[in-house]
Short mmCIF file of C-alpha atoms in Angstrom, two decimals:
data_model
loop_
_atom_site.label_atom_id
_atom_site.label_comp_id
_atom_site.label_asym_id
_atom_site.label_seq_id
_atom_site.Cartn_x
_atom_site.Cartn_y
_atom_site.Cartn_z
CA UNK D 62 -99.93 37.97 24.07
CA UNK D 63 -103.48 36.81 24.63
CA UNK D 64 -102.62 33.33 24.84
CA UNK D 65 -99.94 33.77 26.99
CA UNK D 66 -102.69 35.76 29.42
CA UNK D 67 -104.62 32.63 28.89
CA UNK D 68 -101.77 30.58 30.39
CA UNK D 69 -100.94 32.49 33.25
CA UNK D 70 -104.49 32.68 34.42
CA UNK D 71 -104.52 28.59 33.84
CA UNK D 72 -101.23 28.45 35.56
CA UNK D 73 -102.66 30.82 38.44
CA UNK D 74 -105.91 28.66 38.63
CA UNK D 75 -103.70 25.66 39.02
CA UNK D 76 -101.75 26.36 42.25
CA UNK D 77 -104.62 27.66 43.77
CA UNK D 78 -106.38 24.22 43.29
CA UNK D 79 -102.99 22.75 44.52
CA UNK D 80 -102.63 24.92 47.83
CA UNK D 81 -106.74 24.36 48.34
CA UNK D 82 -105.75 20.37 48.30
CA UNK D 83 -102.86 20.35 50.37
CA UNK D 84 -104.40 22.25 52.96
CA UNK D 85 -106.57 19.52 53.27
CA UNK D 86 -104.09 17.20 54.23
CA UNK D 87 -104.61 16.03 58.24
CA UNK D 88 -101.96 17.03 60.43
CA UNK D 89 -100.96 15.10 63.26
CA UNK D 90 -100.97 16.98 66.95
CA UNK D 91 -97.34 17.77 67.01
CA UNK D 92 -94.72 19.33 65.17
CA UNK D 93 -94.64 17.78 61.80
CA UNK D 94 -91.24 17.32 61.36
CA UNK D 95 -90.83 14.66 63.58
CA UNK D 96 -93.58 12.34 61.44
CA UNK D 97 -92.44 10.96 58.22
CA UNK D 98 -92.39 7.97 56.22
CA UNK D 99 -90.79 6.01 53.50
CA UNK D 100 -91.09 3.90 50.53
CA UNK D 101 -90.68 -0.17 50.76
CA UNK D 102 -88.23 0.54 48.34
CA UNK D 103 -87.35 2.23 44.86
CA UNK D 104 -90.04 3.21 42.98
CA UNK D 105 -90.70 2.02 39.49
CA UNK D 106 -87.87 -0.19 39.98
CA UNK D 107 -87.73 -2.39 43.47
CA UNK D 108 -90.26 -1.21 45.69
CA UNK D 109 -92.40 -4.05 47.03
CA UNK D 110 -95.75 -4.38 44.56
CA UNK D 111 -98.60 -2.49 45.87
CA UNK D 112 -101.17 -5.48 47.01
CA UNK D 113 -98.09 -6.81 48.93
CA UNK D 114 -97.18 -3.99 50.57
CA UNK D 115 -99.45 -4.36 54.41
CA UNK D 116 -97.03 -4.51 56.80
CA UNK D 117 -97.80 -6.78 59.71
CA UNK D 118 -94.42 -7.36 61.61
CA UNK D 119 -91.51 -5.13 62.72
CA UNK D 120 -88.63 -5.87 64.41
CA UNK D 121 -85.64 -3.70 65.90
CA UNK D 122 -82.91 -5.39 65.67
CA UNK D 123 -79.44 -5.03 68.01
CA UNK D 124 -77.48 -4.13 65.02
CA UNK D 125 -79.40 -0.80 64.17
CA UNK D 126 -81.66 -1.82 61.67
CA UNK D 127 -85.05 -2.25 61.38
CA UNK D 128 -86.47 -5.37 60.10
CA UNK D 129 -90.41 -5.83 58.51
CA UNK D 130 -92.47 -8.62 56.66
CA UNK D 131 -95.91 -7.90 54.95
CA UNK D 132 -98.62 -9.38 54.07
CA UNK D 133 -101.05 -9.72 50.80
CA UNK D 134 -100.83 -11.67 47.66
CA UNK D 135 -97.43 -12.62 48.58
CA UNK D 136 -95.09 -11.73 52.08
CA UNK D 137 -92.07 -10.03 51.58
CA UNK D 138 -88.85 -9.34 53.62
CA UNK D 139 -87.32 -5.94 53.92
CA UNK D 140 -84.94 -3.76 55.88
CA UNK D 141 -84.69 -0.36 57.32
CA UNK D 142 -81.22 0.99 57.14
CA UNK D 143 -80.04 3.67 59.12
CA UNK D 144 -76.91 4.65 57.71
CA UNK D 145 -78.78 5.19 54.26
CA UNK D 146 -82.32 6.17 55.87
CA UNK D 147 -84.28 4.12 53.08
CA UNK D 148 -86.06 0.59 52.88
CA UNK D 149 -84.90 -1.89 50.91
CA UNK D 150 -86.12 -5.20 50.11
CA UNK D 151 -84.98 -8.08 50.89
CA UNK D 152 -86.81 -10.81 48.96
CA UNK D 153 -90.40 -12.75 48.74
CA UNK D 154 -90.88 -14.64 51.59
CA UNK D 155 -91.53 -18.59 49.35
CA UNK D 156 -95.24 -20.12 49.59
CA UNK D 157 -96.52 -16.99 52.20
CA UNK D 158 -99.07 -14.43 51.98
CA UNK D 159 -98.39 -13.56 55.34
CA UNK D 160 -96.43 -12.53 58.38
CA UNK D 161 -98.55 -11.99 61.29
CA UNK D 162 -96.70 -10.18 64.60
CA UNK D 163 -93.69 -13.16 63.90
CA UNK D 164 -90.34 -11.60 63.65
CA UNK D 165 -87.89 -12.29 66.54
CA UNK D 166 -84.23 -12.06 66.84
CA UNK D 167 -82.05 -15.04 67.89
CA UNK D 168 -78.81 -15.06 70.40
CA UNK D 169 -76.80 -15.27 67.75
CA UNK D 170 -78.45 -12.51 65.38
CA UNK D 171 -80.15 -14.94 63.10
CA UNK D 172 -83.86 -13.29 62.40
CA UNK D 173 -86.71 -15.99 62.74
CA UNK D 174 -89.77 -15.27 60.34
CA UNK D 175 -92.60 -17.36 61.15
CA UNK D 176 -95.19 -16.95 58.71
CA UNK D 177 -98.98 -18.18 56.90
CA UNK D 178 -101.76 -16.94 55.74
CA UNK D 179 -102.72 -12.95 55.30
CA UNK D 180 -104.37 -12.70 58.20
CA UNK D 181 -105.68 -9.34 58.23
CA UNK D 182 -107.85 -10.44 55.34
CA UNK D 183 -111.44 -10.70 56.43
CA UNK D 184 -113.12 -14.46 55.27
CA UNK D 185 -115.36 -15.15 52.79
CA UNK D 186 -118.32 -15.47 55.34
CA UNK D 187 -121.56 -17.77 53.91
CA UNK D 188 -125.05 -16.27 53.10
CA UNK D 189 -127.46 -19.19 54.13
CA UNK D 190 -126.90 -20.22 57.44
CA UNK D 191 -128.62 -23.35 59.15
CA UNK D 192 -131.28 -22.60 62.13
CA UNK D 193 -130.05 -23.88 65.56
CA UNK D 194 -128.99 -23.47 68.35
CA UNK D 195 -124.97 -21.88 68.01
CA UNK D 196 -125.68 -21.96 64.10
CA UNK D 197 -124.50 -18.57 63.22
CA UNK D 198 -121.27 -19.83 65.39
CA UNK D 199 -121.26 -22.86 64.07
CA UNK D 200 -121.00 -21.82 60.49
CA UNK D 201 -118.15 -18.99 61.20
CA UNK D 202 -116.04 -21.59 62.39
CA UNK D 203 -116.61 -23.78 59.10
CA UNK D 204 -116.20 -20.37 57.49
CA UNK D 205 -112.95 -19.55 59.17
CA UNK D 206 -111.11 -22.96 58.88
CA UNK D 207 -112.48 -23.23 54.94
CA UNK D 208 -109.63 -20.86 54.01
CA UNK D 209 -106.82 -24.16 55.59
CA UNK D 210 -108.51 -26.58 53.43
CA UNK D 211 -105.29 -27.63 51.86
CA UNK D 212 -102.78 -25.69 53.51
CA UNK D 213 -99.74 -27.09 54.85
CA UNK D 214 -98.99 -24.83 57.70
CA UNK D 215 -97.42 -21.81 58.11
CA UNK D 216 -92.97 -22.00 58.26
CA UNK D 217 -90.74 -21.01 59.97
CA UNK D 218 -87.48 -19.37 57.97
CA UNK D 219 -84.49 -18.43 59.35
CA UNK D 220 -82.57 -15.01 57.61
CA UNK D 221 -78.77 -13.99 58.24
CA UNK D 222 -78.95 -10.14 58.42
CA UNK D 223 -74.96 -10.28 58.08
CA UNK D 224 -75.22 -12.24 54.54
CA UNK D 225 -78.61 -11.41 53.57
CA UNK D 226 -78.04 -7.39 53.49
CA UNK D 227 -75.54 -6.58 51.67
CA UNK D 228 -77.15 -8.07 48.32
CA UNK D 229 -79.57 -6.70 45.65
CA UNK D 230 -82.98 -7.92 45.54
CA UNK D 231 -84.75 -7.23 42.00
CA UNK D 232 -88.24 -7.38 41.81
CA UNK D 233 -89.46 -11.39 41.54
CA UNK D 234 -86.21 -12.15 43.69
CA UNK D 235 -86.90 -14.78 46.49
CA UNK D 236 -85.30 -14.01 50.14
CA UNK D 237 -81.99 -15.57 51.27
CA UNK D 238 -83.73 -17.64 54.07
CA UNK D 239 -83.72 -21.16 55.36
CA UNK D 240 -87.06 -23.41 56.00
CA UNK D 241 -86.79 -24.62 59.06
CA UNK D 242 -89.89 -26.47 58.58
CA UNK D 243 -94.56 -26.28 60.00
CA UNK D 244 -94.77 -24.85 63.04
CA UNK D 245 -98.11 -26.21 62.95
CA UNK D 246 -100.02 -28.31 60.67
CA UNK D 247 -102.86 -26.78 58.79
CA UNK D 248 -102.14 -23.35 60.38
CA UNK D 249 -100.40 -20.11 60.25
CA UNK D 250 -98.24 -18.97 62.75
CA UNK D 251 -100.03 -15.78 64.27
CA UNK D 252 -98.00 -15.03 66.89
CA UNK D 253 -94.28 -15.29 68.26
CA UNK D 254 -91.71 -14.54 71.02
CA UNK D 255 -88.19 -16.04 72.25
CA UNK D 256 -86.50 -17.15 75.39
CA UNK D 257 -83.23 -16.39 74.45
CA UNK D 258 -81.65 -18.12 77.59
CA UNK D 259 -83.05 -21.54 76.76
CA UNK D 260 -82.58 -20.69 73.00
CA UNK D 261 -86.82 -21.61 72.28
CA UNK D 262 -89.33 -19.61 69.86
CA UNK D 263 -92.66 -19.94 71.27
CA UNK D 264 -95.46 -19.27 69.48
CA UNK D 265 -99.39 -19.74 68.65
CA UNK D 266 -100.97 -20.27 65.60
CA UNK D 267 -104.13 -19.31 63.56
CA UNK D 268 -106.96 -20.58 63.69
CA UNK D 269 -106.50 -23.46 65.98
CA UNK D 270 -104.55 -21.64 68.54
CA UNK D 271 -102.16 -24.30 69.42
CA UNK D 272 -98.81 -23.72 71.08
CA UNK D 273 -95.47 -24.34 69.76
CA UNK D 274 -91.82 -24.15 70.42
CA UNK D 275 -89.35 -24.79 68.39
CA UNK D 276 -85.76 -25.33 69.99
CA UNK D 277 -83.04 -23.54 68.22
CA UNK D 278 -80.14 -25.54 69.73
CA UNK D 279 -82.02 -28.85 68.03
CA UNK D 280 -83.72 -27.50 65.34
CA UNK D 281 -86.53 -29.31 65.77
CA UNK D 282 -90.36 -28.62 66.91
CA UNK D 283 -93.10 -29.45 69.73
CA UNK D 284 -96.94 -29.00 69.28
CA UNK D 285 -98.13 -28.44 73.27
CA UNK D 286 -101.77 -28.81 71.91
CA UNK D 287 -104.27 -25.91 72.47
CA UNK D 288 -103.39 -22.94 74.36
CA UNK D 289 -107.25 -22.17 74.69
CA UNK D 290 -110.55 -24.28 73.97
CA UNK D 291 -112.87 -21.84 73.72
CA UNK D 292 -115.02 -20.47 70.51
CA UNK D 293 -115.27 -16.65 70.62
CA UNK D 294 -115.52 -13.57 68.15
CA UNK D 295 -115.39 -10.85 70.04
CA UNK D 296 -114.84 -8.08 67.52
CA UNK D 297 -114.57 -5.56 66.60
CA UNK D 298 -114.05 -7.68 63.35
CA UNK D 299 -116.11 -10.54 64.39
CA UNK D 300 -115.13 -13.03 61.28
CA UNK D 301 -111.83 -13.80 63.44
CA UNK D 302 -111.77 -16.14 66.31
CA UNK D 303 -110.59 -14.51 69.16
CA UNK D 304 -106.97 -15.69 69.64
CA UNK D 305 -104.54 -13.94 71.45
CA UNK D 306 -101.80 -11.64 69.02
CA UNK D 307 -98.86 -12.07 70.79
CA UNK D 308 -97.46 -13.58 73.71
CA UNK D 309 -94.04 -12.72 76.07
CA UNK D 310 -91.40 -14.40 78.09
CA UNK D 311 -91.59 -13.52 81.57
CA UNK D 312 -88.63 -12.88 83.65
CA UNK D 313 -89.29 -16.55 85.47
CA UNK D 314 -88.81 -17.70 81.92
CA UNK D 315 -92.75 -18.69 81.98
CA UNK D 316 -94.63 -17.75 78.79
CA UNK D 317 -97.67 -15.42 79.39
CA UNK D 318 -100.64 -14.72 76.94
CA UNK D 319 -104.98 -14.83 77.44
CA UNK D 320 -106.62 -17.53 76.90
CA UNK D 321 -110.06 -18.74 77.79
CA UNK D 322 -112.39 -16.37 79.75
CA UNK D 323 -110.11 -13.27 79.19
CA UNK D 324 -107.98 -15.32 82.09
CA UNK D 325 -104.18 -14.96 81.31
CA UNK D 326 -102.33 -17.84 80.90
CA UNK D 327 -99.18 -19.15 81.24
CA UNK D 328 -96.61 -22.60 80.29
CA UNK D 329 -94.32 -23.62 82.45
CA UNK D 330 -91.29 -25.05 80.70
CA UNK D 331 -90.04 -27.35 83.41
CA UNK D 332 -93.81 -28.97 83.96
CA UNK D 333 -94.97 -28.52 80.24
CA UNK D 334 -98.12 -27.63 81.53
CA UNK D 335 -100.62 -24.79 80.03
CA UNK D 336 -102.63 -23.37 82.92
CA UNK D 337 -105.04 -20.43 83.85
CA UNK D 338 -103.95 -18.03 86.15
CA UNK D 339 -106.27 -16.20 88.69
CA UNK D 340 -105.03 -12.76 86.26
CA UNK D 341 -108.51 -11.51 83.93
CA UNK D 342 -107.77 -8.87 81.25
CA UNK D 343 -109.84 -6.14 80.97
CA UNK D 344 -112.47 -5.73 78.87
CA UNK D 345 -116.29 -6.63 77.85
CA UNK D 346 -117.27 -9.98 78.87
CA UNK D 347 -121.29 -9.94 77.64
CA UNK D 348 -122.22 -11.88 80.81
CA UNK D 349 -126.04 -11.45 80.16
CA UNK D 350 -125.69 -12.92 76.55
CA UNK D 351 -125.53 -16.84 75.71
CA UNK D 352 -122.45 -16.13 73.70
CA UNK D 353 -118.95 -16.62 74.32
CA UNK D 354 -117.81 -13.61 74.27
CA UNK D 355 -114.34 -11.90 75.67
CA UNK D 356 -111.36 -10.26 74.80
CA UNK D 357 -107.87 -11.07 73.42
CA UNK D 358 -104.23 -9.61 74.22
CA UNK D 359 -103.42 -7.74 71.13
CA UNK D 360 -100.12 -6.77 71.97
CA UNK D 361 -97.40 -8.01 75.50
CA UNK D 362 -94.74 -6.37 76.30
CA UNK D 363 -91.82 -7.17 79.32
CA UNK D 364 -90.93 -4.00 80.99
CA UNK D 365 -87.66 -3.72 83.18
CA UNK D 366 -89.34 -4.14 86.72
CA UNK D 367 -90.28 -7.82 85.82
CA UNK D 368 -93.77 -6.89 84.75
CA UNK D 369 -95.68 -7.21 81.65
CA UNK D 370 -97.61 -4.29 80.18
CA UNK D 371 -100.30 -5.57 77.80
CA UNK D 372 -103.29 -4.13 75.47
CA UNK D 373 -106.41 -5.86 74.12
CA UNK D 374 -108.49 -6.50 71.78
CA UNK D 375 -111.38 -3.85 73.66
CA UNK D 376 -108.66 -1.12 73.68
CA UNK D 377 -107.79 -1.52 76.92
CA UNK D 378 -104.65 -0.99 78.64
CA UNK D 379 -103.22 -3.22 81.76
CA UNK D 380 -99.76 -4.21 83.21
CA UNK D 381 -99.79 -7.59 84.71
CA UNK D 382 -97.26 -8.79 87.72
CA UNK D 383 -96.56 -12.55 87.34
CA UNK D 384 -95.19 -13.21 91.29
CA UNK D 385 -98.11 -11.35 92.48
CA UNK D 386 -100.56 -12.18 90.35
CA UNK D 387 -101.83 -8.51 90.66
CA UNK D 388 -103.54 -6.17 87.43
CA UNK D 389 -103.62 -2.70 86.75
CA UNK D 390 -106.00 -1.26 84.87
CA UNK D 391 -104.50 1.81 83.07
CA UNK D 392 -108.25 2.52 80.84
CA UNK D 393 -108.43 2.85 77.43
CA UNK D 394 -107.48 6.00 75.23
CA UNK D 395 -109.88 5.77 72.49
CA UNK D 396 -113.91 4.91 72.35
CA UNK D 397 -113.16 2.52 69.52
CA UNK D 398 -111.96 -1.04 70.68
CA UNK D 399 -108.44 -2.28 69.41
CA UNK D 400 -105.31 -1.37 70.01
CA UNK D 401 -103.08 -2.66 66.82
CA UNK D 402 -99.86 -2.22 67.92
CA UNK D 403 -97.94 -0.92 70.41
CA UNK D 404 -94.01 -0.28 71.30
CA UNK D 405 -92.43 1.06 74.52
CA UNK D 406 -90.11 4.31 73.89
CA UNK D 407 -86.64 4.95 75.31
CA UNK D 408 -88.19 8.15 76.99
CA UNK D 409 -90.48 6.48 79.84
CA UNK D 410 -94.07 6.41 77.53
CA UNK D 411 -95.85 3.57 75.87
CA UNK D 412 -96.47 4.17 72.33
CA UNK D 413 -99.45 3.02 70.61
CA UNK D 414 -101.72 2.63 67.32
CA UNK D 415 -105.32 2.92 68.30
CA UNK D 416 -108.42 2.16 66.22
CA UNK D 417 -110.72 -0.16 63.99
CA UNK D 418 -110.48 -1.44 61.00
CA UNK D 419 -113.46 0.57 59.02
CA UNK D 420 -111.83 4.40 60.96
CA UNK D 421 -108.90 6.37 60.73
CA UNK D 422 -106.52 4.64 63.74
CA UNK D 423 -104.72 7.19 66.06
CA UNK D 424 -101.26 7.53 67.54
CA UNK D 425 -101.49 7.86 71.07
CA UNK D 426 -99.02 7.11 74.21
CA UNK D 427 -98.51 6.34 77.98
CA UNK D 428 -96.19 8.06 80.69
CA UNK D 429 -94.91 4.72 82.45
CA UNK D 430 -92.80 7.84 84.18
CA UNK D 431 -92.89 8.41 87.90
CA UNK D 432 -94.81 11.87 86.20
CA UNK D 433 -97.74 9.34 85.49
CA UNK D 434 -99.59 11.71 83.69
CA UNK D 435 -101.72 9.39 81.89
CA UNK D 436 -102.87 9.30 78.01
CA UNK D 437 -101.46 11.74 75.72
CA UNK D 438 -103.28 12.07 71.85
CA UNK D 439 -100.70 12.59 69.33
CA UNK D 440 -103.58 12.78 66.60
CA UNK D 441 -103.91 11.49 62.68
CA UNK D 442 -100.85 10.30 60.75
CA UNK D 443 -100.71 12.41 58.35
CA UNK D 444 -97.31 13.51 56.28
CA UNK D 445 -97.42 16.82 53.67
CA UNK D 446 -94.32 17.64 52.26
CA UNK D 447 -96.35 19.04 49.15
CA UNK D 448 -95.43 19.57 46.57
CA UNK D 449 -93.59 16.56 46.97
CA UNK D 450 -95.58 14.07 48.75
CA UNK D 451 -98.02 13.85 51.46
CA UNK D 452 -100.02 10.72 52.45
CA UNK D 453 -102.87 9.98 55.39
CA UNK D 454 -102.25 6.79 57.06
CA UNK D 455 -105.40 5.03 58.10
CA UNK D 456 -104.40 1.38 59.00
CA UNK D 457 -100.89 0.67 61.18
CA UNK D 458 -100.87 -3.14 62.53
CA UNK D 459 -97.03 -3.16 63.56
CA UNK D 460 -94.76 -0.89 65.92
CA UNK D 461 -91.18 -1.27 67.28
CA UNK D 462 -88.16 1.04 68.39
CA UNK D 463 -85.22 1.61 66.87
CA UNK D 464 -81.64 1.83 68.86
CA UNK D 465 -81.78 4.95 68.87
CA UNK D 466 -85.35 5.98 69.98
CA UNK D 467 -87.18 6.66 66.44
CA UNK D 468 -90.75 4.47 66.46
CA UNK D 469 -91.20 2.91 63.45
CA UNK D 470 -94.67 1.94 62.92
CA UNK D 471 -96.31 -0.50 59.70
CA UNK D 472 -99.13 0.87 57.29
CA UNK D 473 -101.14 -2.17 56.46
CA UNK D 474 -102.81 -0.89 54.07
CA UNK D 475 -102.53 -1.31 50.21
CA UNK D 476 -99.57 0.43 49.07
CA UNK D 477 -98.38 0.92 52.68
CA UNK D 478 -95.39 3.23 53.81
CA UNK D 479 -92.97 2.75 56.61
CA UNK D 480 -94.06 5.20 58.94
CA UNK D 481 -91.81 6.76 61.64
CA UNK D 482 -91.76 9.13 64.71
CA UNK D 483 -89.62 11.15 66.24
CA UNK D 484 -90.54 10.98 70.37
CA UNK D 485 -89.80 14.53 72.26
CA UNK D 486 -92.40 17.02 70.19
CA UNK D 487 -94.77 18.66 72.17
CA UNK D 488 -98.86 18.32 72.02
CA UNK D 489 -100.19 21.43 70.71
CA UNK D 490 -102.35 23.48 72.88
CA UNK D 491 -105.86 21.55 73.48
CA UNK D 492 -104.49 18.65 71.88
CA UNK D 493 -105.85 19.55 68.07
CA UNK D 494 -103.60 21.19 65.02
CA UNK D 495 -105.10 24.23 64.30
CA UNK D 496 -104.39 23.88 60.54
CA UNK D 497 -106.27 20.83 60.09
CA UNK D 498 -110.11 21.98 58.52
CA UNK D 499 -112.70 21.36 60.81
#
């Protein structure tokens, strides 16, 4: 009888220590329910190894599904179903520790993976640096390109989501996709987008920042040199060069991204020509410093009115109108620079991943709406389902939206989760969960 006492008090102790922990799980702003997230596949048996789980590209694809690569020791391809809601992978992407913002969908359905280095890895930066004048810039260049020495250039594979699906992956299994060959010698591809009229993949590559296309029709590549000249490192995480994250078609068919100066820039298919535009993104600029210093797009998006709403590297928000040349300067939502990704939602609003790489990002949004009520905060991403599982994400780097409205949004973190929100909650009054500890 005693020891039974003994237990139940142990047993009491227990759960109290349980419900004292999972109280202390961050709730997002909004009702809960709409926020969960899921494994990269079956645990213990085909989920995607933990150091290769950061995912770094999402794509939502016209047949439903949604598609994602990581990054880490090695990339990996996987796949969103609807119809079972779980992940499931899809394969290791061959000779890639990488996927940076480089999964696009072809006219015909094919899924185009262009791919490298990890690149959310900080460099290996050196401790003695020469005195000089641009020394300390000097030397995080040679820093920087010291992780190509050797490397061939990031590919480009091609993956047929009507063959490739339907088959079991086992752990070790290689993805059912076709090398289509270097984008660009000696780099990775960072960033990608498609003119799906012309049938070209555009893209820009890491570190060099040269532009690319690569014609679907002929299967074959063009290297249109550099898209920018400049040396900067703007930051927050100032071991990258700033280079531009992603790029867009505009409705003239012209390609738009930054380039030197913060300026945006734009190619002209029928000249061939790269050229600055009279359009600055928004952002610091350090004018009183001898230091190249400015921001980067981080994120370009085409929006139906023919205009291009954009983010950058300073947190910013802007929308860009090519005829006009005009900018509009929405602000930023967050103190802390960066936004990492970004997605526009079938209900009017922007939605976005805010935050640096050393804090907690946030999930925030924008009413594009006629309502234009500005910035809404939508808080932590936190999930509790204890006893079962709960999880705080702190690092996202990848956001798209599903057919029908969910936002899927990447962890890349180490043994990241597929994230995903359900727009329509409401904000909780003054914009904070009162069940979160303060």
């Amino acid at each position: 009888m005693h020891i039974c006492k003994i237990a139940a008090s142990l047993c009491a102790v227990l759960f109290i220590i349980a419900e004292a922990q999972a109280q202390k799980c961050v709730n997002p702003n909004f009702e809960t329910y709409r926020l969960d997230f899921r494994d990269l596949g079956y645990p213990g048996a085909t989920e995607i190894p933990a150091d290769d789980t950061p995912i770094t590209a999402l794509l939502a694809h016209t047949n439903g599904k949604v598609y994602g690569a990581t990054s880490g020791k090695r990339a990996h391809l996987f796949v969103n179903d609807y119809r079972t809601n779980k992940v499931f992978p899809l394969g290791i992407i061959p000779e890639t520790k990488g996927v940076h913002h480089a999964l696009v969908e072809g006219a015909d359905g094919a899924i185009y993976i262009g791919t490298g280095l990890n690149e959310i890895e900080l460099p290996i930066l050196s401790r003695n640096i020469p005195h000089g004048r641009r020394a300390i810039e000097n030397q995080l260049w040679a820093d920087i390109k010291a992780r190509y020495d050797n490397y061939d250039g990031g590919h480009i594979f091609r993956y047929d989501p009507a063959k490739g699906d339907d088959e079991v992956y086992l752990p070790g299994a290689a993805a059912q996709i076709e090398d289509l060959g270097v984008a660009v010698s000696g780099n990775s591809v960072y960033a990608m987008t498609t003119d799906l009229e012309r049938e070209k993949i555009y893209g820009i590559s890491y570190p060099d920042a040269h532009f690319f296309e690569y014609d679907i029709a002929t299967r074959s590549f063009r290297d249109h040199g550099p898209w920018m000249t400049m040396f900067s490192y703007p930051g927050p995480e100032r071991s990258w060069r700033g280079v531009p994250r992603a790029l867009a078609c505009g409705a003239d068919g012209r390609i738009y991204s930054s380039g030197d100066n913060g300026l945006i820039y734009c190619f002209d298919p029928a000249t061939l020509q790269i050229a600055a535009t009279e359009m600055r993104i928004p952002g610091e600029y350090w004018e009183t410093q001898n230091y190249n210093g400015f921001p980067v797009i981080e994120q370009l998006l085409p929006q139906a009115d023919s205009t291009l709403l954009g983010s950058t590297s300073d947190g910013f928000l802007f929308r860009i109108c090519p005829v006009t040349e005009q900018v509009v300067i929405y602000g930023k939502p967050r103190v802390e620079r960066r936004v990492r990704a970004m997605t526009l939602g079938q209900d009017g609003y922007a939605y976005m991943i805010c935050g640096e790489k050393d804090n907690v990002c946030r999930l925030f949004s924008l009413d594009l709406t006629e309502k234009r009520s500005g910035f809404r905060d939508y808080g932590v991403l936190g999930v509790d389902r204890s006893p079962y599982y709960a999880k705080i994400g702190y690092q996202f780097d990848a956001m798209c939206t599903a057919q029908d409205g969910t936002i899927f949004i990447g962890e890349s973190d180490r043994r990241a989760k597929l994230f995903f929100y359900i727009p329509g909650g409401n904000i909780m009054r003054g914009a904070l969960n009162p069940t979160n500890p303060r």
